[in-house]
Structures are given as structure tokens and as C-alpha cells.
């Protein structure tokens, strides 16, 4: 064999290995793309579920607010003619009650967590 034949044979062997390596890399990239697409689909399903939970929580919150308003109206109606209900509450007690109610509302306020 002469040098040209050896060089050509070496070039073909080198070309074969390079092509084989590229095909292997392509297969790995396709597998990774497939796995990422699957994970993306799973994340989209999780997002859909979480959005539904958020919507349900908001609906429940609105329902509870409406119920609270109705209860307050009912209480106000029942206390309208009540002598004790029409008496002034001492300032330290009313302030304490106000602060307690305010703290309770703040501890149940979830709107700051949805931003």
C-alpha cells in the first residue's frame, strides 16, 4: 500500500468515528428534549391545578365575606332595639376589641401571598 491509500483509509475511519459520535450526540439531544418536553407538560398540569385551587380559594373567600356581611346585618338588626347594645363602650375596651379584630383580619389576609 502506498501513502495515499493509507491516508484515505485513515480519513474514512476518522470520518466514520466522527459521524458515529455526531449521531450518538444527536440521539442524546433528542432524548433530553423529549424528557424536557415531558417535564414541561407535567409543570403545565401542576400550574393548571394550582390556578384552580387559587380560583376556588378566591371563590370561598368571597362566599365567606358575603356570609360575614349577612351575619353582621343580622346581628345589627337584632341589636337595634337592645338597650345594652346602644350603650357606649368604654374607650380602652373598644380600642382593645378593635385591635384584636384588626389582628385577626390581618392574620387571615391571603391577598399578600398571591402577588
PDB file of N, CA and C in Angstrom:
ATOM      1  N   UNK A   1       0.825  -1.175   0.000  1.00  0.00           N
ATOM      2  CA  UNK A   1       0.000   0.000   0.000  1.00  0.00           C
ATOM      3  C   UNK A   1       0.875   1.247   0.000  1.00  0.00           C
ATOM      4  N   UNK A   2       0.371   2.210  -0.673  1.00  0.00           N
ATOM      5  CA  UNK A   2       1.140   3.447  -0.678  1.00  0.00           C
ATOM      6  C   UNK A   2       0.565   4.435   0.332  1.00  0.00           C
ATOM      7  N   UNK A   3       1.216   5.546   0.481  1.00  0.00           N
ATOM      8  CA  UNK A   3       0.831   6.543   1.479  1.00  0.00           C
ATOM      9  C   UNK A   3      -0.556   7.108   1.215  1.00  0.00           C
ATOM     10  N   UNK A   4      -0.929   7.286  -0.038  1.00  0.00           N
ATOM     11  CA  UNK A   4      -2.247   7.848  -0.371  1.00  0.00           C
ATOM     12  C   UNK A   4      -3.367   6.916   0.098  1.00  0.00           C
ATOM     13  N   UNK A   5      -3.191   5.608  -0.119  1.00  0.00           N
ATOM     14  CA  UNK A   5      -4.206   4.653   0.312  1.00  0.00           C
ATOM     15  C   UNK A   5      -4.342   4.639   1.837  1.00  0.00           C
ATOM     16  N   UNK A   6      -3.224   4.704   2.533  1.00  0.00           N
ATOM     17  CA  UNK A   6      -3.247   4.734   3.999  1.00  0.00           C
ATOM     18  C   UNK A   6      -3.921   6.018   4.479  1.00  0.00           C
ATOM     19  N   UNK A   7      -3.624   7.122   3.869  1.00  0.00           N
ATOM     20  CA  UNK A   7      -4.209   8.402   4.242  1.00  0.00           C
ATOM     21  C   UNK A   7      -5.717   8.381   4.000  1.00  0.00           C
ATOM     22  N   UNK A   8      -6.141   7.838   2.859  1.00  0.00           N
ATOM     23  CA  UNK A   8      -7.569   7.765   2.537  1.00  0.00           C
ATOM     24  C   UNK A   8      -8.274   6.833   3.527  1.00  0.00           C
ATOM     25  N   UNK A   9      -7.667   5.686   3.827  1.00  0.00           N
ATOM     26  CA  UNK A   9      -8.249   4.745   4.777  1.00  0.00           C
ATOM     27  C   UNK A   9      -8.357   5.397   6.157  1.00  0.00           C
ATOM     28  N   UNK A  10      -7.318   6.105   6.576  1.00  0.00           N
ATOM     29  CA  UNK A  10      -7.337   6.802   7.867  1.00  0.00           C
ATOM     30  C   UNK A  10      -8.439   7.868   7.883  1.00  0.00           C
ATOM     31  N   UNK A  11      -8.583   8.600   6.767  1.00  0.00           N
ATOM     32  CA  UNK A  11      -9.610   9.645   6.667  1.00  0.00           C
ATOM     33  C   UNK A  11     -11.002   9.028   6.761  1.00  0.00           C
ATOM     34  N   UNK A  12     -11.221   7.879   6.102  1.00  0.00           N
ATOM     35  CA  UNK A  12     -12.524   7.226   6.165  1.00  0.00           C
ATOM     36  C   UNK A  12     -12.816   6.703   7.578  1.00  0.00           C
ATOM     37  N   UNK A  13     -11.816   6.143   8.219  1.00  0.00           N
ATOM     38  CA  UNK A  13     -12.006   5.668   9.600  1.00  0.00           C
ATOM     39  C   UNK A  13     -12.318   6.838  10.525  1.00  0.00           C
ATOM     40  N   UNK A  14     -11.577   7.923  10.374  1.00  0.00           N
ATOM     41  CA  UNK A  14     -11.810   9.126  11.169  1.00  0.00           C
ATOM     42  C   UNK A  14     -13.214   9.680  10.899  1.00  0.00           C
ATOM     43  N   UNK A  15     -13.608   9.716   9.627  1.00  0.00           N
ATOM     44  CA  UNK A  15     -14.930  10.194   9.245  1.00  0.00           C
ATOM     45  C   UNK A  15     -16.017   9.305   9.853  1.00  0.00           C
ATOM     46  N   UNK A  16     -15.786   7.993   9.858  1.00  0.00           N
ATOM     47  CA  UNK A  16     -16.738   7.052  10.443  1.00  0.00           C
ATOM     48  C   UNK A  16     -16.926   7.328  11.938  1.00  0.00           C
ATOM     49  N   UNK A  17     -15.818   7.510  12.670  1.00  0.00           N
ATOM     50  CA  UNK A  17     -15.908   7.779  14.107  1.00  0.00           C
ATOM     51  C   UNK A  17     -16.572   9.124  14.395  1.00  0.00           C
ATOM     52  N   UNK A  18     -16.247  10.126  13.619  1.00  0.00           N
ATOM     53  CA  UNK A  18     -16.860  11.448  13.812  1.00  0.00           C
ATOM     54  C   UNK A  18     -18.360  11.377  13.549  1.00  0.00           C
ATOM     55  N   UNK A  19     -18.741  10.696  12.454  1.00  0.00           N
ATOM     56  CA  UNK A  19     -20.157  10.552  12.121  1.00  0.00           C
ATOM     57  C   UNK A  19     -20.886   9.768  13.206  1.00  0.00           C
ATOM     58  N   UNK A  20     -20.275   8.697  13.681  1.00  0.00           N
ATOM     59  CA  UNK A  20     -20.866   7.888  14.740  1.00  0.00           C
ATOM     60  C   UNK A  20     -21.048   8.716  16.006  1.00  0.00           C
ATOM     61  N   UNK A  21     -20.056   9.501  16.363  1.00  0.00           N
ATOM     62  CA  UNK A  21     -20.125  10.355  17.548  1.00  0.00           C
ATOM     63  C   UNK A  21     -21.230  11.405  17.404  1.00  0.00           C
ATOM     64  N   UNK A  22     -21.341  11.996  16.217  1.00  0.00           N
ATOM     65  CA  UNK A  22     -22.381  13.002  15.978  1.00  0.00           C
ATOM     66  C   UNK A  22     -23.776  12.383  16.056  1.00  0.00           C
ATOM     67  N   UNK A  23     -23.945  11.192  15.524  1.00  0.00           N
ATOM     68  CA  UNK A  23     -25.244  10.513  15.592  1.00  0.00           C
ATOM     69  C   UNK A  23     -25.611  10.186  17.043  1.00  0.00           C
ATOM     70  N   UNK A  24     -24.614   9.763  17.796  1.00  0.00           N
ATOM     71  CA  UNK A  24     -24.839   9.473  19.213  1.00  0.00           C
ATOM     72  C   UNK A  24     -25.230  10.754  19.963  1.00  0.00           C
ATOM     73  N   UNK A  25     -24.543  11.840  19.700  1.00  0.00           N
ATOM     74  CA  UNK A  25     -24.843  13.123  20.342  1.00  0.00           C
ATOM     75  C   UNK A  25     -26.242  13.598  19.953  1.00  0.00           C
ATOM     76  N   UNK A  26     -26.620  13.386  18.689  1.00  0.00           N
ATOM     77  CA  UNK A  26     -27.954  13.766  18.230  1.00  0.00           C
ATOM     78  C   UNK A  26     -29.017  12.965  18.984  1.00  0.00           C
ATOM     79  N   UNK A  27     -28.788  11.669  19.159  1.00  0.00           N
ATOM     80  CA  UNK A  27     -29.740  10.814  19.879  1.00  0.00           C
ATOM     81  C   UNK A  27     -29.872  11.260  21.336  1.00  0.00           C
ATOM     82  N   UNK A  28     -28.748  11.579  21.963  1.00  0.00           N
ATOM     83  CA  UNK A  28     -28.784  12.075  23.340  1.00  0.00           C
ATOM     84  C   UNK A  28     -29.562  13.388  23.434  1.00  0.00           C
ATOM     85  N   UNK A  29     -29.348  14.283  22.477  1.00  0.00           N
ATOM     86  CA  UNK A  29     -30.055  15.566  22.469  1.00  0.00           C
ATOM     87  C   UNK A  29     -31.557  15.348  22.284  1.00  0.00           C
ATOM     88  N   UNK A  30     -31.939  14.411  21.417  1.00  0.00           N
ATOM     89  CA  UNK A  30     -33.355  14.129  21.211  1.00  0.00           C
ATOM     90  C   UNK A  30     -33.986  13.535  22.475  1.00  0.00           C
ATOM     91  N   UNK A  31     -33.258  12.657  23.142  1.00  0.00           N
ATOM     92  CA  UNK A  31     -33.763  12.082  24.391  1.00  0.00           C
ATOM     93  C   UNK A  31     -33.948  13.153  25.454  1.00  0.00           C
ATOM     94  N   UNK A  32     -32.984  14.046  25.552  1.00  0.00           N
ATOM     95  CA  UNK A  32     -33.069  15.121  26.539  1.00  0.00           C
ATOM     96  C   UNK A  32     -34.221  16.065  26.207  1.00  0.00           C
ATOM     97  N   UNK A  33     -34.393  16.373  24.923  1.00  0.00           N
ATOM     98  CA  UNK A  33     -35.502  17.232  24.507  1.00  0.00           C
ATOM     99  C   UNK A  33     -36.835  16.565  24.842  1.00  0.00           C
ATOM    100  N   UNK A  34     -36.923  15.272  24.643  1.00  0.00           N
ATOM    101  CA  UNK A  34     -38.150  14.532  24.964  1.00  0.00           C
ATOM    102  C   UNK A  34     -38.430  14.572  26.467  1.00  0.00           C
ATOM    103  N   UNK A  35     -37.414  14.379  27.278  1.00  0.00           N
ATOM    104  CA  UNK A  35     -37.581  14.436  28.734  1.00  0.00           C
ATOM    105  C   UNK A  35     -38.002  15.830  29.192  1.00  0.00           C
ATOM    106  N   UNK A  36     -37.388  16.849  28.591  1.00  0.00           N
ATOM    107  CA  UNK A  36     -37.748  18.224  28.956  1.00  0.00           C
ATOM    108  C   UNK A  36     -39.177  18.546  28.551  1.00  0.00           C
ATOM    109  N   UNK A  37     -39.609  18.050  27.402  1.00  0.00           N
ATOM    110  CA  UNK A  37     -40.990  18.267  26.965  1.00  0.00           C
ATOM    111  C   UNK A  37     -41.957  17.583  27.929  1.00  0.00           C
ATOM    112  N   UNK A  38     -41.598  16.396  28.388  1.00  0.00           N
ATOM    113  CA  UNK A  38     -42.440  15.677  29.338  1.00  0.00           C
ATOM    114  C   UNK A  38     -42.520  16.437  30.663  1.00  0.00           C
ATOM    115  N   UNK A  39     -41.382  16.939  31.143  1.00  0.00           N
ATOM    116  CA  UNK A  39     -41.376  17.708  32.387  1.00  0.00           C
ATOM    117  C   UNK A  39     -42.170  18.995  32.233  1.00  0.00           C
ATOM    118  N   UNK A  40     -42.074  19.624  31.071  1.00  0.00           N
ATOM    119  CA  UNK A  40     -42.837  20.842  30.807  1.00  0.00           C
ATOM    120  C   UNK A  40     -44.334  20.555  30.854  1.00  0.00           C
ATOM    121  N   UNK A  41     -44.736  19.443  30.277  1.00  0.00           N
ATOM    122  CA  UNK A  41     -46.142  19.051  30.332  1.00  0.00           C
ATOM    123  C   UNK A  41     -46.607  18.830  31.756  1.00  0.00           C
ATOM    124  N   UNK A  42     -45.763  18.191  32.571  1.00  0.00           N
ATOM    125  CA  UNK A  42     -46.112  17.974  33.978  1.00  0.00           C
ATOM    126  C   UNK A  42     -46.237  19.298  34.718  1.00  0.00           C
ATOM    127  N   UNK A  43     -45.323  20.213  34.448  1.00  0.00           N
ATOM    128  CA  UNK A  43     -45.381  21.525  35.101  1.00  0.00           C
ATOM    129  C   UNK A  43     -46.637  22.292  34.680  1.00  0.00           C
ATOM    130  N   UNK A  44     -47.014  22.166  33.420  1.00  0.00           N
ATOM    131  CA  UNK A  44     -48.231  22.837  32.968  1.00  0.00           C
ATOM    132  C   UNK A  44     -49.454  22.272  33.675  1.00  0.00           C
ATOM    133  N   UNK A  45     -49.477  20.961  33.893  1.00  0.00           N
ATOM    134  CA  UNK A  45     -50.589  20.355  34.621  1.00  0.00           C
ATOM    135  C   UNK A  45     -50.620  20.843  36.074  1.00  0.00           C
ATOM    136  N   UNK A  46     -49.458  20.971  36.684  1.00  0.00           N
ATOM    137  CA  UNK A  46     -49.379  21.479  38.060  1.00  0.00           C
ATOM    138  C   UNK A  46     -49.875  22.921  38.115  1.00  0.00           C
ATOM    139  N   UNK A  47     -49.498  23.720  37.122  1.00  0.00           N
ATOM    140  CA  UNK A  47     -49.938  25.122  37.077  1.00  0.00           C
ATOM    141  C   UNK A  47     -51.451  25.196  36.943  1.00  0.00           C
ATOM    142  N   UNK A  48     -52.019  24.341  36.100  1.00  0.00           N
ATOM    143  CA  UNK A  48     -53.478  24.323  35.924  1.00  0.00           C
ATOM    144  C   UNK A  48     -54.158  23.977  37.245  1.00  0.00           C
ATOM    145  N   UNK A  49     -53.639  22.953  37.938  1.00  0.00           N
ATOM    146  CA  UNK A  49     -54.219  22.562  39.226  1.00  0.00           C
ATOM    147  C   UNK A  49     -54.094  23.685  40.250  1.00  0.00           C
ATOM    148  N   UNK A  50     -52.912  24.320  40.301  1.00  0.00           N
ATOM    149  CA  UNK A  50     -52.702  25.409  41.265  1.00  0.00           C
ATOM    150  C   UNK A  50     -53.605  26.599  40.965  1.00  0.00           C
ATOM    151  N   UNK A  51     -53.792  26.914  39.680  1.00  0.00           N
ATOM    152  CA  UNK A  51     -54.688  28.011  39.319  1.00  0.00           C
ATOM    153  C   UNK A  51     -56.126  27.690  39.724  1.00  0.00           C
ATOM    154  N   UNK A  52     -56.515  26.429  39.603  1.00  0.00           N
ATOM    155  CA  UNK A  52     -57.860  26.029  40.016  1.00  0.00           C
ATOM    156  C   UNK A  52     -58.014  26.154  41.535  1.00  0.00           C
ATOM    157  N   UNK A  53     -56.977  25.768  42.261  1.00  0.00           N
ATOM    158  CA  UNK A  53     -57.005  25.909  43.724  1.00  0.00           C
ATOM    159  C   UNK A  53     -57.129  27.380  44.102  1.00  0.00           C
ATOM    160  N   UNK A  54     -56.369  28.235  43.436  1.00  0.00           N
ATOM    161  CA  UNK A  54     -56.423  29.679  43.718  1.00  0.00           C
ATOM    162  C   UNK A  54     -57.820  30.214  43.426  1.00  0.00           C
ATOM    163  N   UNK A  55     -58.397  29.795  42.287  1.00  0.00           N
ATOM    164  CA  UNK A  55     -59.748  30.259  41.932  1.00  0.00           C
ATOM    165  C   UNK A  55     -60.771  29.784  42.960  1.00  0.00           C
ATOM    166  N   UNK A  56     -60.644  28.533  43.392  1.00  0.00           N
ATOM    167  CA  UNK A  56     -61.564  28.003  44.406  1.00  0.00           C
ATOM    168  C   UNK A  56     -61.412  28.738  45.726  1.00  0.00           C
ATOM    169  N   UNK A  57     -60.172  29.021  46.107  1.00  0.00           N
ATOM    170  CA  UNK A  57     -59.930  29.761  47.355  1.00  0.00           C
ATOM    171  C   UNK A  57     -60.523  31.163  47.283  1.00  0.00           C
ATOM    172  N   UNK A  58     -60.374  31.808  46.132  1.00  0.00           N
ATOM    173  CA  UNK A  58     -60.931  33.154  45.966  1.00  0.00           C
ATOM    174  C   UNK A  58     -62.460  33.109  46.037  1.00  0.00           C
ATOM    175  N   UNK A  59     -63.041  32.092  45.409  1.00  0.00           N
ATOM    176  CA  UNK A  59     -64.500  31.933  45.445  1.00  0.00           C
ATOM    177  C   UNK A  59     -64.968  31.694  46.886  1.00  0.00           C
ATOM    178  N   UNK A  60     -64.253  30.832  47.613  1.00  0.00           N
ATOM    179  CA  UNK A  60     -64.598  30.573  49.019  1.00  0.00           C
ATOM    180  C   UNK A  60     -64.447  31.822  49.868  1.00  0.00           C
ATOM    181  N   UNK A  61     -63.398  32.586  49.595  1.00  0.00           N
ATOM    182  CA  UNK A  61     -63.163  33.822  50.341  1.00  0.00           C
ATOM    183  C   UNK A  61     -64.314  34.802  50.119  1.00  0.00           C
ATOM    184  N   UNK A  62     -64.744  34.944  48.879  1.00  0.00           N
ATOM    185  CA  UNK A  62     -65.855  35.848  48.578  1.00  0.00           C
ATOM    186  C   UNK A  62     -67.143  35.361  49.246  1.00  0.00           C
ATOM    187  N   UNK A  63     -67.344  34.056  49.238  1.00  0.00           N
ATOM    188  CA  UNK A  63     -68.525  33.485  49.884  1.00  0.00           C
ATOM    189  C   UNK A  63     -68.502  33.760  51.388  1.00  0.00           C
ATOM    190  N   UNK A  64     -67.329  33.577  51.997  1.00  0.00           N
ATOM    191  CA  UNK A  64     -67.208  33.849  53.431  1.00  0.00           C
ATOM    192  C   UNK A  64     -67.405  35.324  53.747  1.00  0.00           C
ATOM    193  N   UNK A  65     -66.910  36.200  52.875  1.00  0.00           N
ATOM    194  CA  UNK A  65     -67.106  37.632  53.086  1.00  0.00           C
ATOM    195  C   UNK A  65     -68.588  37.987  53.009  1.00  0.00           C
ATOM    196  N   UNK A  66     -69.269  37.394  52.024  1.00  0.00           N
ATOM    197  CA  UNK A  66     -70.709  37.640  51.887  1.00  0.00           C
ATOM    198  C   UNK A  66     -71.471  37.128  53.106  1.00  0.00           C
ATOM    199  N   UNK A  67     -71.087  35.941  53.557  1.00  0.00           N
ATOM    200  CA  UNK A  67     -71.730  35.364  54.740  1.00  0.00           C
ATOM    201  C   UNK A  67     -71.469  36.241  55.965  1.00  0.00           C
ATOM    202  N   UNK A  68     -70.261  36.755  56.079  1.00  0.00           N
ATOM    203  CA  UNK A  68     -69.918  37.622  57.201  1.00  0.00           C
ATOM    204  C   UNK A  68     -70.764  38.898  57.176  1.00  0.00           C
ATOM    205  N   UNK A  69     -70.936  39.475  55.978  1.00  0.00           N
ATOM    206  CA  UNK A  69     -71.768  40.684  55.863  1.00  0.00           C
ATOM    207  C   UNK A  69     -73.220  40.386  56.252  1.00  0.00           C
ATOM    208  N   UNK A  70     -73.724  39.247  55.797  1.00  0.00           N
ATOM    209  CA  UNK A  70     -75.092  38.872  56.147  1.00  0.00           C
ATOM    210  C   UNK A  70     -75.230  38.665  57.658  1.00  0.00           C
ATOM    211  N   UNK A  71     -74.238  38.015  58.257  1.00  0.00           N
ATOM    212  CA  UNK A  71     -74.269  37.811  59.715  1.00  0.00           C
ATOM    213  C   UNK A  71     -74.227  39.139  60.450  1.00  0.00           C
ATOM    214  N   UNK A  72     -73.400  40.067  59.956  1.00  0.00           N
ATOM    215  CA  UNK A  72     -73.300  41.378  60.599  1.00  0.00           C
ATOM    216  C   UNK A  72     -74.621  42.133  60.498  1.00  0.00           C
ATOM    217  N   UNK A  73     -75.260  42.048  59.331  1.00  0.00           N
ATOM    218  CA  UNK A  73     -76.556  42.704  59.169  1.00  0.00           C
ATOM    219  C   UNK A  73     -77.593  42.089  60.116  1.00  0.00           C
ATOM    220  N   UNK A  74     -77.549  40.778  60.251  1.00  0.00           N
ATOM    221  CA  UNK A  74     -78.492  40.096  61.142  1.00  0.00           C
ATOM    222  C   UNK A  74     -78.245  40.505  62.592  1.00  0.00           C
ATOM    223  N   UNK A  75     -76.990  40.563  62.979  1.00  0.00           N
ATOM    224  CA  UNK A  75     -76.648  40.982  64.353  1.00  0.00           C
ATOM    225  C   UNK A  75     -77.085  42.425  64.586  1.00  0.00           C
ATOM    226  N   UNK A  76     -76.795  43.280  63.616  1.00  0.00           N
ATOM    227  CA  UNK A  76     -77.201  44.687  63.758  1.00  0.00           C
ATOM    228  C   UNK A  76     -78.717  44.807  63.903  1.00  0.00           C
ATOM    229  N   UNK A  77     -79.453  44.019  63.138  1.00  0.00           N
ATOM    230  CA  UNK A  77     -80.908  44.029  63.237  1.00  0.00           C
ATOM    231  C   UNK A  77     -81.386  43.562  64.593  1.00  0.00           C
ATOM    232  N   UNK A  78     -80.766  42.546  65.134  1.00  0.00           N
ATOM    233  CA  UNK A  78     -81.167  42.019  66.430  1.00  0.00           C
ATOM    234  C   UNK A  78     -80.803  42.961  67.575  1.00  0.00           C
ATOM    235  N   UNK A  79     -79.742  43.710  67.401  1.00  0.00           N
ATOM    236  CA  UNK A  79     -79.290  44.616  68.461  1.00  0.00           C
ATOM    237  C   UNK A  79     -79.894  46.010  68.358  1.00  0.00           C
ATOM    238  N   UNK A  80     -80.659  46.246  67.313  1.00  0.00           N
ATOM    239  CA  UNK A  80     -81.196  47.584  67.054  1.00  0.00           C
ATOM    240  C   UNK A  80     -81.998  48.123  68.243  1.00  0.00           C
ATOM    241  N   UNK A  81     -82.817  47.308  68.820  1.00  0.00           N
ATOM    242  CA  UNK A  81     -83.686  47.746  69.913  1.00  0.00           C
ATOM    243  C   UNK A  81     -83.164  47.307  71.285  1.00  0.00           C
ATOM    244  N   UNK A  82     -81.949  46.774  71.332  1.00  0.00           N
ATOM    245  CA  UNK A  82     -81.394  46.278  72.591  1.00  0.00           C
ATOM    246  C   UNK A  82     -80.773  47.432  73.364  1.00  0.00           C
ATOM    247  N   UNK A  83     -81.169  47.579  74.628  1.00  0.00           N
ATOM    248  CA  UNK A  83     -80.672  48.685  75.451  1.00  0.00           C
ATOM    249  C   UNK A  83     -79.154  48.631  75.612  1.00  0.00           C
ATOM    250  N   UNK A  84     -78.630  47.448  75.952  1.00  0.00           N
ATOM    251  CA  UNK A  84     -77.185  47.315  76.183  1.00  0.00           C
ATOM    252  C   UNK A  84     -76.383  47.588  74.917  1.00  0.00           C
ATOM    253  N   UNK A  85     -76.929  47.208  73.792  1.00  0.00           N
ATOM    254  CA  UNK A  85     -76.214  47.405  72.528  1.00  0.00           C
ATOM    255  C   UNK A  85     -76.093  48.876  72.169  1.00  0.00           C
ATOM    256  N   UNK A  86     -76.985  49.692  72.708  1.00  0.00           N
ATOM    257  CA  UNK A  86     -76.967  51.119  72.390  1.00  0.00           C
ATOM    258  C   UNK A  86     -76.158  51.936  73.392  1.00  0.00           C
ATOM    259  N   UNK A  87     -75.553  51.289  74.382  1.00  0.00           N
ATOM    260  CA  UNK A  87     -74.731  51.991  75.363  1.00  0.00           C
ATOM    261  C   UNK A  87     -73.297  52.109  74.843  1.00  0.00           C
ATOM    262  N   UNK A  88     -72.659  53.197  75.200  1.00  0.00           N
ATOM    263  CA  UNK A  88     -71.275  53.401  74.773  1.00  0.00           C
ATOM    264  C   UNK A  88     -70.352  52.417  75.502  1.00  0.00           C
ATOM    265  N   UNK A  89     -69.393  51.908  74.760  1.00  0.00           N
ATOM    266  CA  UNK A  89     -68.387  51.008  75.332  1.00  0.00           C
ATOM    267  C   UNK A  89     -67.208  51.876  75.762  1.00  0.00           C
ATOM    268  N   UNK A  90     -66.680  51.652  76.959  1.00  0.00           N
ATOM    269  CA  UNK A  90     -65.522  52.455  77.405  1.00  0.00           C
ATOM    270  C   UNK A  90     -64.382  52.382  76.381  1.00  0.00           C
ATOM    271  N   UNK A  91     -63.720  53.511  76.203  1.00  0.00           N
ATOM    272  CA  UNK A  91     -62.695  53.649  75.179  1.00  0.00           C
ATOM    273  C   UNK A  91     -61.587  52.591  75.264  1.00  0.00           C
ATOM    274  N   UNK A  92     -61.041  52.273  76.434  1.00  0.00           N
ATOM    275  CA  UNK A  92     -59.981  51.242  76.466  1.00  0.00           C
ATOM    276  C   UNK A  92     -60.476  49.882  75.967  1.00  0.00           C
ATOM    277  N   UNK A  93     -61.725  49.561  76.276  1.00  0.00           N
ATOM    278  CA  UNK A  93     -62.264  48.265  75.859  1.00  0.00           C
ATOM    279  C   UNK A  93     -62.525  48.265  74.354  1.00  0.00           C
ATOM    280  N   UNK A  94     -63.110  49.341  73.840  1.00  0.00           N
ATOM    281  CA  UNK A  94     -63.384  49.390  72.401  1.00  0.00           C
ATOM    282  C   UNK A  94     -62.083  49.376  71.606  1.00  0.00           C
ATOM    283  N   UNK A  95     -61.055  50.058  72.088  1.00  0.00           N
ATOM    284  CA  UNK A  95     -59.752  50.049  71.410  1.00  0.00           C
ATOM    285  C   UNK A  95     -59.138  48.660  71.384  1.00  0.00           C
ATOM    286  N   UNK A  96     -59.251  47.973  72.512  1.00  0.00           N
ATOM    287  CA  UNK A  96     -58.719  46.619  72.605  1.00  0.00           C
ATOM    288  C   UNK A  96     -59.452  45.678  71.650  1.00  0.00           C
ATOM    289  N   UNK A  97     -60.788  45.796  71.619  1.00  0.00           N
ATOM    290  CA  UNK A  97     -61.581  44.960  70.711  1.00  0.00           C
ATOM    291  C   UNK A  97     -61.255  45.265  69.248  1.00  0.00           C
ATOM    292  N   UNK A  98     -61.094  46.547  68.943  1.00  0.00           N
ATOM    293  CA  UNK A  98     -60.755  46.950  67.577  1.00  0.00           C
ATOM    294  C   UNK A  98     -59.410  46.355  67.158  1.00  0.00           C
ATOM    295  N   UNK A  99     -58.419  46.492  68.034  1.00  0.00           N
ATOM    296  CA  UNK A  99     -57.084  45.965  67.706  1.00  0.00           C
ATOM    297  C   UNK A  99     -57.096  44.449  67.549  1.00  0.00           C
ATOM    298  N   UNK A 100     -57.847  43.779  68.375  1.00  0.00           N
ATOM    299  CA  UNK A 100     -57.934  42.319  68.268  1.00  0.00           C
ATOM    300  C   UNK A 100     -58.578  41.906  66.942  1.00  0.00           C
ATOM    301  N   UNK A 101     -59.661  42.583  66.581  1.00  0.00           N
ATOM    302  CA  UNK A 101     -60.331  42.279  65.309  1.00  0.00           C
ATOM    303  C   UNK A 101     -59.407  42.582  64.130  1.00  0.00           C
ATOM    304  N   UNK A 102     -58.679  43.679  64.227  1.00  0.00           N
ATOM    305  CA  UNK A 102     -57.748  44.066  63.160  1.00  0.00           C
ATOM    306  C   UNK A 102     -56.658  43.004  63.005  1.00  0.00           C
ATOM    307  N   UNK A 103     -56.109  42.535  64.107  1.00  0.00           N
ATOM    308  CA  UNK A 103     -55.073  41.497  64.063  1.00  0.00           C
ATOM    309  C   UNK A 103     -55.618  40.189  63.491  1.00  0.00           C
ATOM    310  N   UNK A 104     -56.842  39.853  63.831  1.00  0.00           N
ATOM    311  CA  UNK A 104     -57.451  38.635  63.284  1.00  0.00           C
ATOM    312  C   UNK A 104     -57.627  38.750  61.777  1.00  0.00           C
ATOM    313  N   UNK A 105     -58.065  39.920  61.314  1.00  0.00           N
ATOM    314  CA  UNK A 105     -58.225  40.106  59.869  1.00  0.00           C
ATOM    315  C   UNK A 105     -56.883  40.019  59.162  1.00  0.00           C
ATOM    316  N   UNK A 106     -55.864  40.604  59.724  1.00  0.00           N
ATOM    317  CA  UNK A 106     -54.539  40.579  59.098  1.00  0.00           C
ATOM    318  C   UNK A 106     -53.971  39.172  59.055  1.00  0.00           C
ATOM    319  N   UNK A 107     -54.219  38.370  60.076  1.00  0.00           N
ATOM    320  CA  UNK A 107     -53.668  37.014  60.115  1.00  0.00           C
ATOM    321  C   UNK A 107     -54.357  36.103  59.107  1.00  0.00           C
ATOM    322  N   UNK A 108     -55.559  36.464  58.673  1.00  0.00           N
ATOM    323  CA  UNK A 108     -56.269  35.641  57.685  1.00  0.00           C
ATOM    324  C   UNK A 108     -56.239  36.255  56.299  1.00  0.00           C
ATOM    325  N   UNK A 109     -55.562  37.379  56.135  1.00  0.00           N
ATOM    326  CA  UNK A 109     -55.484  38.044  54.841  1.00  0.00           C
ATOM    327  C   UNK A 109     -54.490  37.305  53.963  1.00  0.00           C
ATOM    328  N   UNK A 110     -54.983  36.685  52.868  1.00  0.00           N
ATOM    329  CA  UNK A 110     -54.113  35.919  51.967  1.00  0.00           C
ATOM    330  C   UNK A 110     -53.784  36.693  50.697  1.00  0.00           C
ATOM    331  N   UNK A 111     -54.297  37.901  50.535  1.00  0.00           N
ATOM    332  CA  UNK A 111     -54.073  38.637  49.297  1.00  0.00           C
ATOM    333  C   UNK A 111     -52.608  38.978  49.100  1.00  0.00           C
ATOM    334  N   UNK A 112     -51.852  39.148  50.176  1.00  0.00           N
ATOM    335  CA  UNK A 112     -50.435  39.486  50.019  1.00  0.00           C
ATOM    336  C   UNK A 112     -49.606  38.286  49.531  1.00  0.00           C
ATOM    337  N   UNK A 113     -50.135  37.076  49.662  1.00  0.00           N
ATOM    338  CA  UNK A 113     -49.404  35.899  49.227  1.00  0.00           C
ATOM    339  C   UNK A 113     -49.632  35.590  47.748  1.00  0.00           C
ATOM    340  N   UNK A 114     -50.632  36.194  47.119  1.00  0.00           N
ATOM    341  CA  UNK A 114     -50.954  35.881  45.729  1.00  0.00           C
ATOM    342  C   UNK A 114     -50.224  36.768  44.750  1.00  0.00           C
ATOM    343  N   UNK A 115     -49.429  37.714  45.236  1.00  0.00           N
ATOM    344  CA  UNK A 115     -48.706  38.610  44.321  1.00  0.00           C
ATOM    345  C   UNK A 115     -47.419  37.992  43.862  1.00  0.00           C
TER     346      UNK A 115
END
